[in-house]
C-alpha positions as protocol buffer text, in pm:
chain_id: "A"
residue {
  index: 1
  type: UNK
  ca { x: 6134 y: 3780 z: -681 }
}
residue {
  index: 2
  type: UNK
  ca { x: 6424 y: 3905 z: -480 }
}
residue {
  index: 3
  type: UNK
  ca { x: 6512 y: 4047 z: -133 }
}
residue {
  index: 4
  type: UNK
  ca { x: 6256 y: 4055 z: 178 }
}
residue {
  index: 5
  type: UNK
  ca { x: 5953 y: 3923 z: -56 }
}
residue {
  index: 6
  type: UNK
  ca { x: 6136 y: 3584 z: -177 }
}
residue {
  index: 7
  type: UNK
  ca { x: 6277 y: 3534 z: 197 }
}
residue {
  index: 8
  type: UNK
  ca { x: 5924 y: 3566 z: 321 }
}
residue {
  index: 9
  type: UNK
  ca { x: 5787 y: 3347 z: 56 }
}
residue {
  index: 10
  type: UNK
  ca { x: 6052 y: 3070 z: 195 }
}
residue {
  index: 11
  type: UNK
  ca { x: 5955 y: 3088 z: 544 }
}
residue {
  index: 12
  type: UNK
  ca { x: 5588 y: 3103 z: 445 }
}
residue {
  index: 13
  type: UNK
  ca { x: 5651 y: 2762 z: 208 }
}
residue {
  index: 14
  type: UNK
  ca { x: 5890 y: 2562 z: 465 }
}
residue {
  index: 15
  type: UNK
  ca { x: 5614 y: 2676 z: 748 }
}
residue {
  index: 16
  type: UNK
  ca { x: 5337 y: 2518 z: 536 }
}
residue {
  index: 17
  type: UNK
  ca { x: 5501 y: 2182 z: 480 }
}
residue {
  index: 18
  type: UNK
  ca { x: 5596 y: 2135 z: 843 }
}
residue {
  index: 19
  type: UNK
  ca { x: 5256 y: 2217 z: 952 }
}
residue {
  index: 20
  type: UNK
  ca { x: 5071 y: 2022 z: 692 }
}
residue {
  index: 21
  type: UNK
  ca { x: 5312 y: 1718 z: 776 }
}
residue {
  index: 22
  type: UNK
  ca { x: 5239 y: 1764 z: 1142 }
}
residue {
  index: 23
  type: UNK
  ca { x: 4891 y: 1815 z: 1165 }
}
residue {
  index: 24
  type: UNK
  ca { x: 4867 y: 1510 z: 920 }
}
residue {
  index: 25
  type: UNK
  ca { x: 5087 y: 1290 z: 1091 }
}
residue {
  index: 26
  type: UNK
  ca { x: 4833 y: 1352 z: 1424 }
}
residue {
  index: 27
  type: UNK
  ca { x: 4531 y: 1273 z: 1227 }
}
residue {
  index: 28
  type: UNK
  ca { x: 4663 y: 986 z: 1098 }
}
residue {
  index: 29
  type: UNK
  ca { x: 4759 y: 851 z: 1412 }
}
residue {
  index: 30
  type: UNK
  ca { x: 4395 y: 842 z: 1509 }
}
residue {
  index: 31
  type: UNK
  ca { x: 4296 y: 701 z: 1163 }
}
residue {
  index: 32
  type: UNK
  ca { x: 4121 y: 392 z: 1146 }
}
residue {
  index: 33
  type: UNK
  ca { x: 4374 y: 102 z: 1062 }
}
residue {
  index: 34
  type: UNK
  ca { x: 4650 y: 330 z: 1118 }
}
residue {
  index: 35
  type: UNK
  ca { x: 4842 y: 350 z: 1476 }
}
residue {
  index: 36
  type: UNK
  ca { x: 5183 y: 590 z: 1436 }
}
residue {
  index: 37
  type: UNK
  ca { x: 5231 y: 626 z: 1798 }
}
residue {
  index: 38
  type: UNK
  ca { x: 5378 y: 901 z: 1967 }
}
residue {
  index: 39
  type: UNK
  ca { x: 5739 y: 805 z: 1789 }
}
residue {
  index: 40
  type: UNK
  ca { x: 5589 y: 813 z: 1464 }
}
residue {
  index: 41
  type: UNK
  ca { x: 5428 y: 1155 z: 1483 }
}
residue {
  index: 42
  type: UNK
  ca { x: 5726 y: 1280 z: 1653 }
}
residue {
  index: 43
  type: UNK
  ca { x: 5933 y: 1134 z: 1371 }
}
residue {
  index: 44
  type: UNK
  ca { x: 5728 y: 1258 z: 1076 }
}
residue {
  index: 45
  type: UNK
  ca { x: 5764 y: 1614 z: 1220 }
}
residue {
  index: 46
  type: UNK
  ca { x: 6092 y: 1611 z: 1301 }
}
residue {
  index: 47
  type: UNK
  ca { x: 6190 y: 1470 z: 919 }
}
residue {
  index: 48
  type: UNK
  ca { x: 5959 y: 1744 z: 798 }
}
residue {
  index: 49
  type: UNK
  ca { x: 6103 y: 2007 z: 971 }
}
residue {
  index: 50
  type: UNK
  ca { x: 6481 y: 1902 z: 878 }
}
residue {
  index: 51
  type: UNK
  ca { x: 6412 y: 1869 z: 547 }
}
residue {
  index: 52
  type: UNK
  ca { x: 6223 y: 2207 z: 538 }
}
residue {
  index: 53
  type: UNK
  ca { x: 6483 y: 2389 z: 705 }
}
residue {
  index: 54
  type: UNK
  ca { x: 6776 y: 2241 z: 473 }
}
residue {
  index: 55
  type: UNK
  ca { x: 6574 y: 2366 z: 186 }
}
residue {
  index: 56
  type: UNK
  ca { x: 6482 y: 2708 z: 291 }
}
residue {
  index: 57
  type: UNK
  ca { x: 6796 y: 2799 z: 442 }
}
residue {
  index: 58
  type: UNK
  ca { x: 7034 y: 2905 z: 186 }
}
residue {
  index: 59
  type: UNK
  ca { x: 6739 y: 3144 z: 108 }
}
residue {
  index: 60
  type: UNK
  ca { x: 6584 y: 3290 z: 451 }
}
residue {
  index: 61
  type: UNK
  ca { x: 6753 y: 3097 z: 677 }
}
residue {
  index: 62
  type: UNK
  ca { x: 6512 y: 2829 z: 764 }
}
residue {
  index: 63
  type: UNK
  ca { x: 6363 y: 2986 z: 1053 }
}
residue {
  index: 64
  type: UNK
  ca { x: 6000 y: 2813 z: 995 }
}
residue {
  index: 65
  type: UNK
  ca { x: 5874 y: 2926 z: 1341 }
}
residue {
  index: 66
  type: UNK
  ca { x: 5845 y: 3270 z: 1524 }
}
residue {
  index: 67
  type: UNK
  ca { x: 5998 y: 3157 z: 1814 }
}
residue {
  index: 68
  type: UNK
  ca { x: 6320 y: 3068 z: 1613 }
}
residue {
  index: 69
  type: UNK
  ca { x: 6295 y: 3413 z: 1478 }
}
residue {
  index: 70
  type: UNK
  ca { x: 6259 y: 3600 z: 1795 }
}
residue {
  index: 71
  type: UNK
  ca { x: 6572 y: 3396 z: 1958 }
}
residue {
  index: 72
  type: UNK
  ca { x: 6769 y: 3483 z: 1641 }
}
residue {
  index: 73
  type: UNK
  ca { x: 6655 y: 3845 z: 1665 }
}
residue {
  index: 74
  type: UNK
  ca { x: 6741 y: 3888 z: 2016 }
}
residue {
  index: 75
  type: UNK
  ca { x: 7080 y: 3708 z: 1940 }
}
residue {
  index: 76
  type: UNK
  ca { x: 7136 y: 3992 z: 1645 }
}
residue {
  index: 77
  type: UNK
  ca { x: 7118 y: 3719 z: 1374 }
}
residue {
  index: 78
  type: UNK
  ca { x: 6842 y: 3865 z: 1176 }
}
residue {
  index: 79
  type: UNK
  ca { x: 6695 y: 4258 z: 1120 }
}
residue {
  index: 80
  type: UNK
  ca { x: 6416 y: 4353 z: 1288 }
}
residue {
  index: 81
  type: UNK
  ca { x: 6232 y: 4432 z: 938 }
}
residue {
  index: 82
  type: UNK
  ca { x: 6305 y: 4077 z: 866 }
}
residue {
  index: 83
  type: UNK
  ca { x: 6202 y: 3910 z: 1170 }
}
residue {
  index: 84
  type: UNK
  ca { x: 5842 y: 4075 z: 1147 }
}
residue {
  index: 85
  type: UNK
  ca { x: 5793 y: 3968 z: 769 }
}
residue {
  index: 86
  type: UNK
  ca { x: 5935 y: 3609 z: 856 }
}
residue {
  index: 87
  type: UNK
  ca { x: 5700 y: 3588 z: 1166 }
}
residue {
  index: 88
  type: UNK
  ca { x: 5374 y: 3703 z: 960 }
}
residue {
  index: 89
  type: UNK
  ca { x: 5482 y: 3480 z: 684 }
}
residue {
  index: 90
  type: UNK
  ca { x: 5524 y: 3183 z: 884 }
}
residue {
  index: 91
  type: UNK
  ca { x: 5190 y: 3210 z: 1080 }
}
residue {
  index: 92
  type: UNK
  ca { x: 5021 y: 3260 z: 722 }
}
residue {
  index: 93
  type: UNK
  ca { x: 5242 y: 2939 z: 608 }
}
residue {
  index: 94
  type: UNK
  ca { x: 5073 y: 2756 z: 935 }
}
residue {
  index: 95
  type: UNK
  ca { x: 4711 y: 2871 z: 838 }
}
residue {
  index: 96
  type: UNK
  ca { x: 4757 y: 2740 z: 480 }
}
residue {
  index: 97
  type: UNK
  ca { x: 4898 y: 2422 z: 586 }
}
residue {
  index: 98
  type: UNK
  ca { x: 4595 y: 2342 z: 829 }
}
residue {
  index: 99
  type: UNK
  ca { x: 4373 y: 2440 z: 588 }
}
residue {
  index: 100
  type: UNK
  ca { x: 4505 y: 2207 z: 355 }
}
residue {
  index: 101
  type: UNK
  ca { x: 4468 y: 1919 z: 559 }
}
residue {
  index: 102
  type: UNK
  ca { x: 4125 y: 2008 z: 619 }
}
residue {
  index: 103
  type: UNK
  ca { x: 4079 y: 2026 z: 230 }
}
residue {
  index: 104
  type: UNK
  ca { x: 4221 y: 1687 z: 157 }
}
residue {
  index: 105
  type: UNK
  ca { x: 4144 y: 1458 z: 488 }
}
residue {
  index: 106
  type: UNK
  ca { x: 3823 y: 1319 z: 505 }
}
residue {
  index: 107
  type: UNK
  ca { x: 3619 y: 1555 z: 747 }
}
residue {
  index: 108
  type: UNK
  ca { x: 3525 y: 1284 z: 1020 }
}
residue {
  index: 109
  type: UNK
  ca { x: 3883 y: 1177 z: 1137 }
}
residue {
  index: 110
  type: UNK
  ca { x: 4030 y: 1520 z: 1070 }
}
residue {
  index: 111
  type: UNK
  ca { x: 3769 y: 1715 z: 1288 }
}
residue {
  index: 112
  type: UNK
  ca { x: 3784 y: 1430 z: 1597 }
}
residue {
  index: 113
  type: UNK
  ca { x: 4176 y: 1517 z: 1594 }
}
residue {
  index: 114
  type: UNK
  ca { x: 4074 y: 1892 z: 1560 }
}
residue {
  index: 115
  type: UNK
  ca { x: 4286 y: 1910 z: 1275 }
}
residue {
  index: 116
  type: UNK
  ca { x: 4572 y: 1845 z: 1475 }
}
residue {
  index: 117
  type: UNK
  ca { x: 4553 y: 2131 z: 1726 }
}
residue {
  index: 118
  type: UNK
  ca { x: 4726 y: 2018 z: 2005 }
}
residue {
  index: 119
  type: UNK
  ca { x: 4605 y: 1973 z: 2324 }
}
residue {
  index: 120
  type: UNK
  ca { x: 4701 y: 2028 z: 2686 }
}
residue {
  index: 121
  type: UNK
  ca { x: 4731 y: 1657 z: 2887 }
}
residue {
  index: 122
  type: UNK
  ca { x: 4430 y: 1715 z: 3163 }
}
residue {
  index: 123
  type: UNK
  ca { x: 4639 y: 1668 z: 3467 }
}
residue {
  index: 124
  type: UNK
  ca { x: 4851 y: 1939 z: 3332 }
}
residue {
  index: 125
  type: UNK
  ca { x: 4801 y: 2336 z: 3404 }
}
residue {
  index: 126
  type: UNK
  ca { x: 4837 y: 2618 z: 3168 }
}
residue {
  index: 127
  type: UNK
  ca { x: 5145 y: 2745 z: 3365 }
}
residue {
  index: 128
  type: UNK
  ca { x: 5295 y: 2407 z: 3387 }
}
residue {
  index: 129
  type: UNK
  ca { x: 5240 y: 2351 z: 2972 }
}
residue {
  index: 130
  type: UNK
  ca { x: 5387 y: 2705 z: 2953 }
}
residue {
  index: 131
  type: UNK
  ca { x: 5693 y: 2578 z: 3156 }
}
residue {
  index: 132
  type: UNK
  ca { x: 5780 y: 2281 z: 2969 }
}
residue {
  index: 133
  type: UNK
  ca { x: 5716 y: 2444 z: 2602 }
}
residue {
  index: 134
  type: UNK
  ca { x: 5957 y: 2700 z: 2740 }
}
residue {
  index: 135
  type: UNK
  ca { x: 6204 y: 2432 z: 2840 }
}
residue {
  index: 136
  type: UNK
  ca { x: 6209 y: 2228 z: 2554 }
}
residue {
  index: 137
  type: UNK
  ca { x: 6193 y: 2533 z: 2301 }
}
residue {
  index: 138
  type: UNK
  ca { x: 6511 y: 2637 z: 2474 }
}
residue {
  index: 139
  type: UNK
  ca { x: 6662 y: 2294 z: 2344 }
}
residue {
  index: 140
  type: UNK
  ca { x: 6519 y: 2343 z: 1992 }
}
residue {
  index: 141
  type: UNK
  ca { x: 6681 y: 2670 z: 1954 }
}
residue {
  index: 142
  type: UNK
  ca { x: 6984 y: 2578 z: 2131 }
}
residue {
  index: 143
  type: UNK
  ca { x: 7019 y: 2313 z: 1839 }
}
residue {
  index: 144
  type: UNK
  ca { x: 6937 y: 2566 z: 1577 }
}
residue {
  index: 145
  type: UNK
  ca { x: 7217 y: 2806 z: 1689 }
}
residue {
  index: 146
  type: UNK
  ca { x: 7468 y: 2538 z: 1753 }
}
residue {
  index: 147
  type: UNK
  ca { x: 7420 y: 2322 z: 1432 }
}
residue {
  index: 148
  type: UNK
  ca { x: 7293 y: 2578 z: 1199 }
}
residue {
  index: 149
  type: UNK
  ca { x: 7419 y: 2957 z: 1325 }
}
residue {
  index: 150
  type: UNK
  ca { x: 7748 y: 2920 z: 1483 }
}
residue {
  index: 151
  type: UNK
  ca { x: 8042 y: 2965 z: 1232 }
}
residue {
  index: 152
  type: UNK
  ca { x: 8197 y: 2612 z: 1310 }
}
residue {
  index: 153
  type: UNK
  ca { x: 7870 y: 2441 z: 1310 }
}
residue {
  index: 154
  type: UNK
  ca { x: 7877 y: 2072 z: 1122 }
}
residue {
  index: 155
  type: UNK
  ca { x: 7715 y: 2112 z: 800 }
}
residue {
  index: 156
  type: UNK
  ca { x: 7434 y: 1882 z: 855 }
}
residue {
  index: 157
  type: UNK
  ca { x: 7167 y: 2142 z: 709 }
}
residue {
  index: 158
  type: UNK
  ca { x: 6853 y: 2128 z: 959 }
}
residue {
  index: 159
  type: UNK
  ca { x: 6879 y: 1766 z: 1053 }
}
residue {
  index: 160
  type: UNK
  ca { x: 7030 y: 1817 z: 1376 }
}
residue {
  index: 161
  type: UNK
  ca { x: 6740 y: 2058 z: 1443 }
}
residue {
  index: 162
  type: UNK
  ca { x: 6517 y: 1803 z: 1306 }
}
residue {
  index: 163
  type: UNK
  ca { x: 6628 y: 1570 z: 1556 }
}
residue {
  index: 164
  type: UNK
  ca { x: 6606 y: 1767 z: 1822 }
}
residue {
  index: 165
  type: UNK
  ca { x: 6225 y: 1848 z: 1759 }
}
residue {
  index: 166
  type: UNK
  ca { x: 6185 y: 1443 z: 1733 }
}
residue {
  index: 167
  type: UNK
  ca { x: 6323 y: 1412 z: 2066 }
}
residue {
  index: 168
  type: UNK
  ca { x: 6118 y: 1720 z: 2215 }
}
residue {
  index: 169
  type: UNK
  ca { x: 5783 y: 1560 z: 2116 }
}
residue {
  index: 170
  type: UNK
  ca { x: 5912 y: 1260 z: 2257 }
}
residue {
  index: 171
  type: UNK
  ca { x: 5973 y: 1400 z: 2566 }
}
residue {
  index: 172
  type: UNK
  ca { x: 5708 y: 1623 z: 2643 }
}
residue {
  index: 173
  type: UNK
  ca { x: 5412 y: 1539 z: 2364 }
}
residue {
  index: 174
  type: UNK
  ca { x: 5170 y: 1362 z: 2555 }
}
residue {
  index: 175
  type: UNK
  ca { x: 5210 y: 1669 z: 2824 }
}
residue {
  index: 176
  type: UNK
  ca { x: 5224 y: 1987 z: 2638 }
}
residue {
  index: 177
  type: UNK
  ca { x: 5180 y: 1864 z: 2315 }
}
residue {
  index: 178
  type: UNK
  ca { x: 5592 y: 1925 z: 2197 }
}
residue {
  index: 179
  type: UNK
  ca { x: 5505 y: 2191 z: 1965 }
}
residue {
  index: 180
  type: UNK
  ca { x: 5739 y: 2465 z: 2055 }
}
residue {
  index: 181
  type: UNK
  ca { x: 5605 y: 2680 z: 1740 }
}
residue {
  index: 182
  type: UNK
  ca { x: 5312 y: 2908 z: 1799 }
}
residue {
  index: 183
  type: UNK
  ca { x: 5256 y: 2890 z: 1386 }
}
residue {
  index: 184
  type: UNK
  ca { x: 5220 y: 2540 z: 1425 }
}
residue {
  index: 185
  type: UNK
  ca { x: 4956 y: 2558 z: 1698 }
}
residue {
  index: 186
  type: UNK
  ca { x: 4786 y: 2860 z: 1560 }
}
residue {
  index: 187
  type: UNK
  ca { x: 4723 y: 2711 z: 1213 }
}
residue {
  index: 188
  type: UNK
  ca { x: 4514 y: 2410 z: 1309 }
}
residue {
  index: 189
  type: UNK
  ca { x: 4328 y: 2596 z: 1577 }
}
residue {
  index: 190
  type: UNK
  ca { x: 4200 y: 2845 z: 1322 }
}
residue {
  index: 191
  type: UNK
  ca { x: 4086 y: 2565 z: 1104 }
}
residue {
  index: 192
  type: UNK
  ca { x: 3927 y: 2346 z: 1406 }
}
residue {
  index: 193
  type: UNK
  ca { x: 3796 y: 2699 z: 1542 }
}
residue {
  index: 194
  type: UNK
  ca { x: 3922 y: 2552 z: 1893 }
}
residue {
  index: 195
  type: UNK
  ca { x: 4196 y: 2793 z: 2097 }
}
residue {
  index: 196
  type: UNK
  ca { x: 4176 y: 2609 z: 2425 }
}
residue {
  index: 197
  type: UNK
  ca { x: 4494 y: 2691 z: 2589 }
}
residue {
  index: 198
  type: UNK
  ca { x: 4671 y: 2871 z: 2291 }
}
residue {
  index: 199
  type: UNK
  ca { x: 4883 y: 3078 z: 2554 }
}
residue {
  index: 200
  type: UNK
  ca { x: 5086 y: 2771 z: 2615 }
}
residue {
  index: 201
  type: UNK
  ca { x: 5194 y: 2749 z: 2239 }
}
residue {
  index: 202
  type: UNK
  ca { x: 5265 y: 3138 z: 2213 }
}
residue {
  index: 203
  type: UNK
  ca { x: 5409 y: 3233 z: 2567 }
}
residue {
  index: 204
  type: UNK
  ca { x: 5628 y: 2904 z: 2615 }
}
residue {
  index: 205
  type: UNK
  ca { x: 5828 y: 2879 z: 2290 }
}
residue {
  index: 206
  type: UNK
  ca { x: 5845 y: 3292 z: 2297 }
}
residue {
  index: 207
  type: UNK
  ca { x: 5997 y: 3281 z: 2631 }
}
residue {
  index: 208
  type: UNK
  ca { x: 6237 y: 2967 z: 2577 }
}
residue {
  index: 209
  type: UNK
  ca { x: 6332 y: 3079 z: 2247 }
}
residue {
  index: 210
  type: UNK
  ca { x: 6406 y: 3461 z: 2351 }
}
residue {
  index: 211
  type: UNK
  ca { x: 6611 y: 3290 z: 2650 }
}
residue {
  index: 212
  type: UNK
  ca { x: 6805 y: 3080 z: 2450 }
}
residue {
  index: 213
  type: UNK
  ca { x: 6866 y: 3360 z: 2195 }
}
residue {
  index: 214
  type: UNK
  ca { x: 7013 y: 3561 z: 2473 }
}
residue {
  index: 215
  type: UNK
  ca { x: 7229 y: 3276 z: 2593 }
}
residue {
  index: 216
  type: UNK
  ca { x: 7386 y: 3176 z: 2217 }
}
residue {
  index: 217
  type: UNK
  ca { x: 7393 y: 3516 z: 2120 }
}
residue {
  index: 218
  type: UNK
  ca { x: 7583 y: 3695 z: 2378 }
}
residue {
  index: 219
  type: UNK
  ca { x: 7743 y: 3418 z: 2560 }
}
residue {
  index: 220
  type: UNK
  ca { x: 7824 y: 3116 z: 2372 }
}
residue {
  index: 221
  type: UNK
  ca { x: 7892 y: 3239 z: 2006 }
}
residue {
  index: 222
  type: UNK
  ca { x: 8178 y: 3502 z: 1877 }
}
residue {
  index: 223
  type: UNK
  ca { x: 8046 y: 3847 z: 1948 }
}
residue {
  index: 224
  type: UNK
  ca { x: 7931 y: 4013 z: 1580 }
}
residue {
  index: 225
  type: UNK
  ca { x: 8075 y: 4358 z: 1454 }
}
């Protein structure tokens, strides 16, 4: 397999890993006898993201998130045709990852946690959730641009971005879910049949990602020919 299909497959598999681990960690946090806590859930997702990005970046760039792909599109780091294929692959990977969780995790614990579907804090409005997800996604995309995309970026693979995802989940998880990724929200929502407040995890990450892509692509990084 060569070309765009190969790259799209890498995005699908990488996103599948991220969503499977992310949803699994959320469910295990509520599993009897297990108490990962916010730190455990954040570390699990940050490690999964960092490893999956590092594993796929030489093939597809390791986006694994529609918001990151759109950020790289507006920053002129990915072609429109590739971006469209990547987003489709990421959403499919998110769905497959969530349904794998549904397949292997005992149904009682999994359904009680909505298969890892993010939830909005009761004290938070949808607008507040969108704003927080946008701000956190801006930070995540900035980490991607600064540690992966920039020509002078340190050779740390995807682990800088993984650490930032961990930090963002710790900072915003109890309020907005700290998802920062439409694929991570959509997959388990489909598995659970629960799409409550999904706008938070679509609009927020896309807006934050696009703003970060414009800032980095046009103001901070060297101009591309």
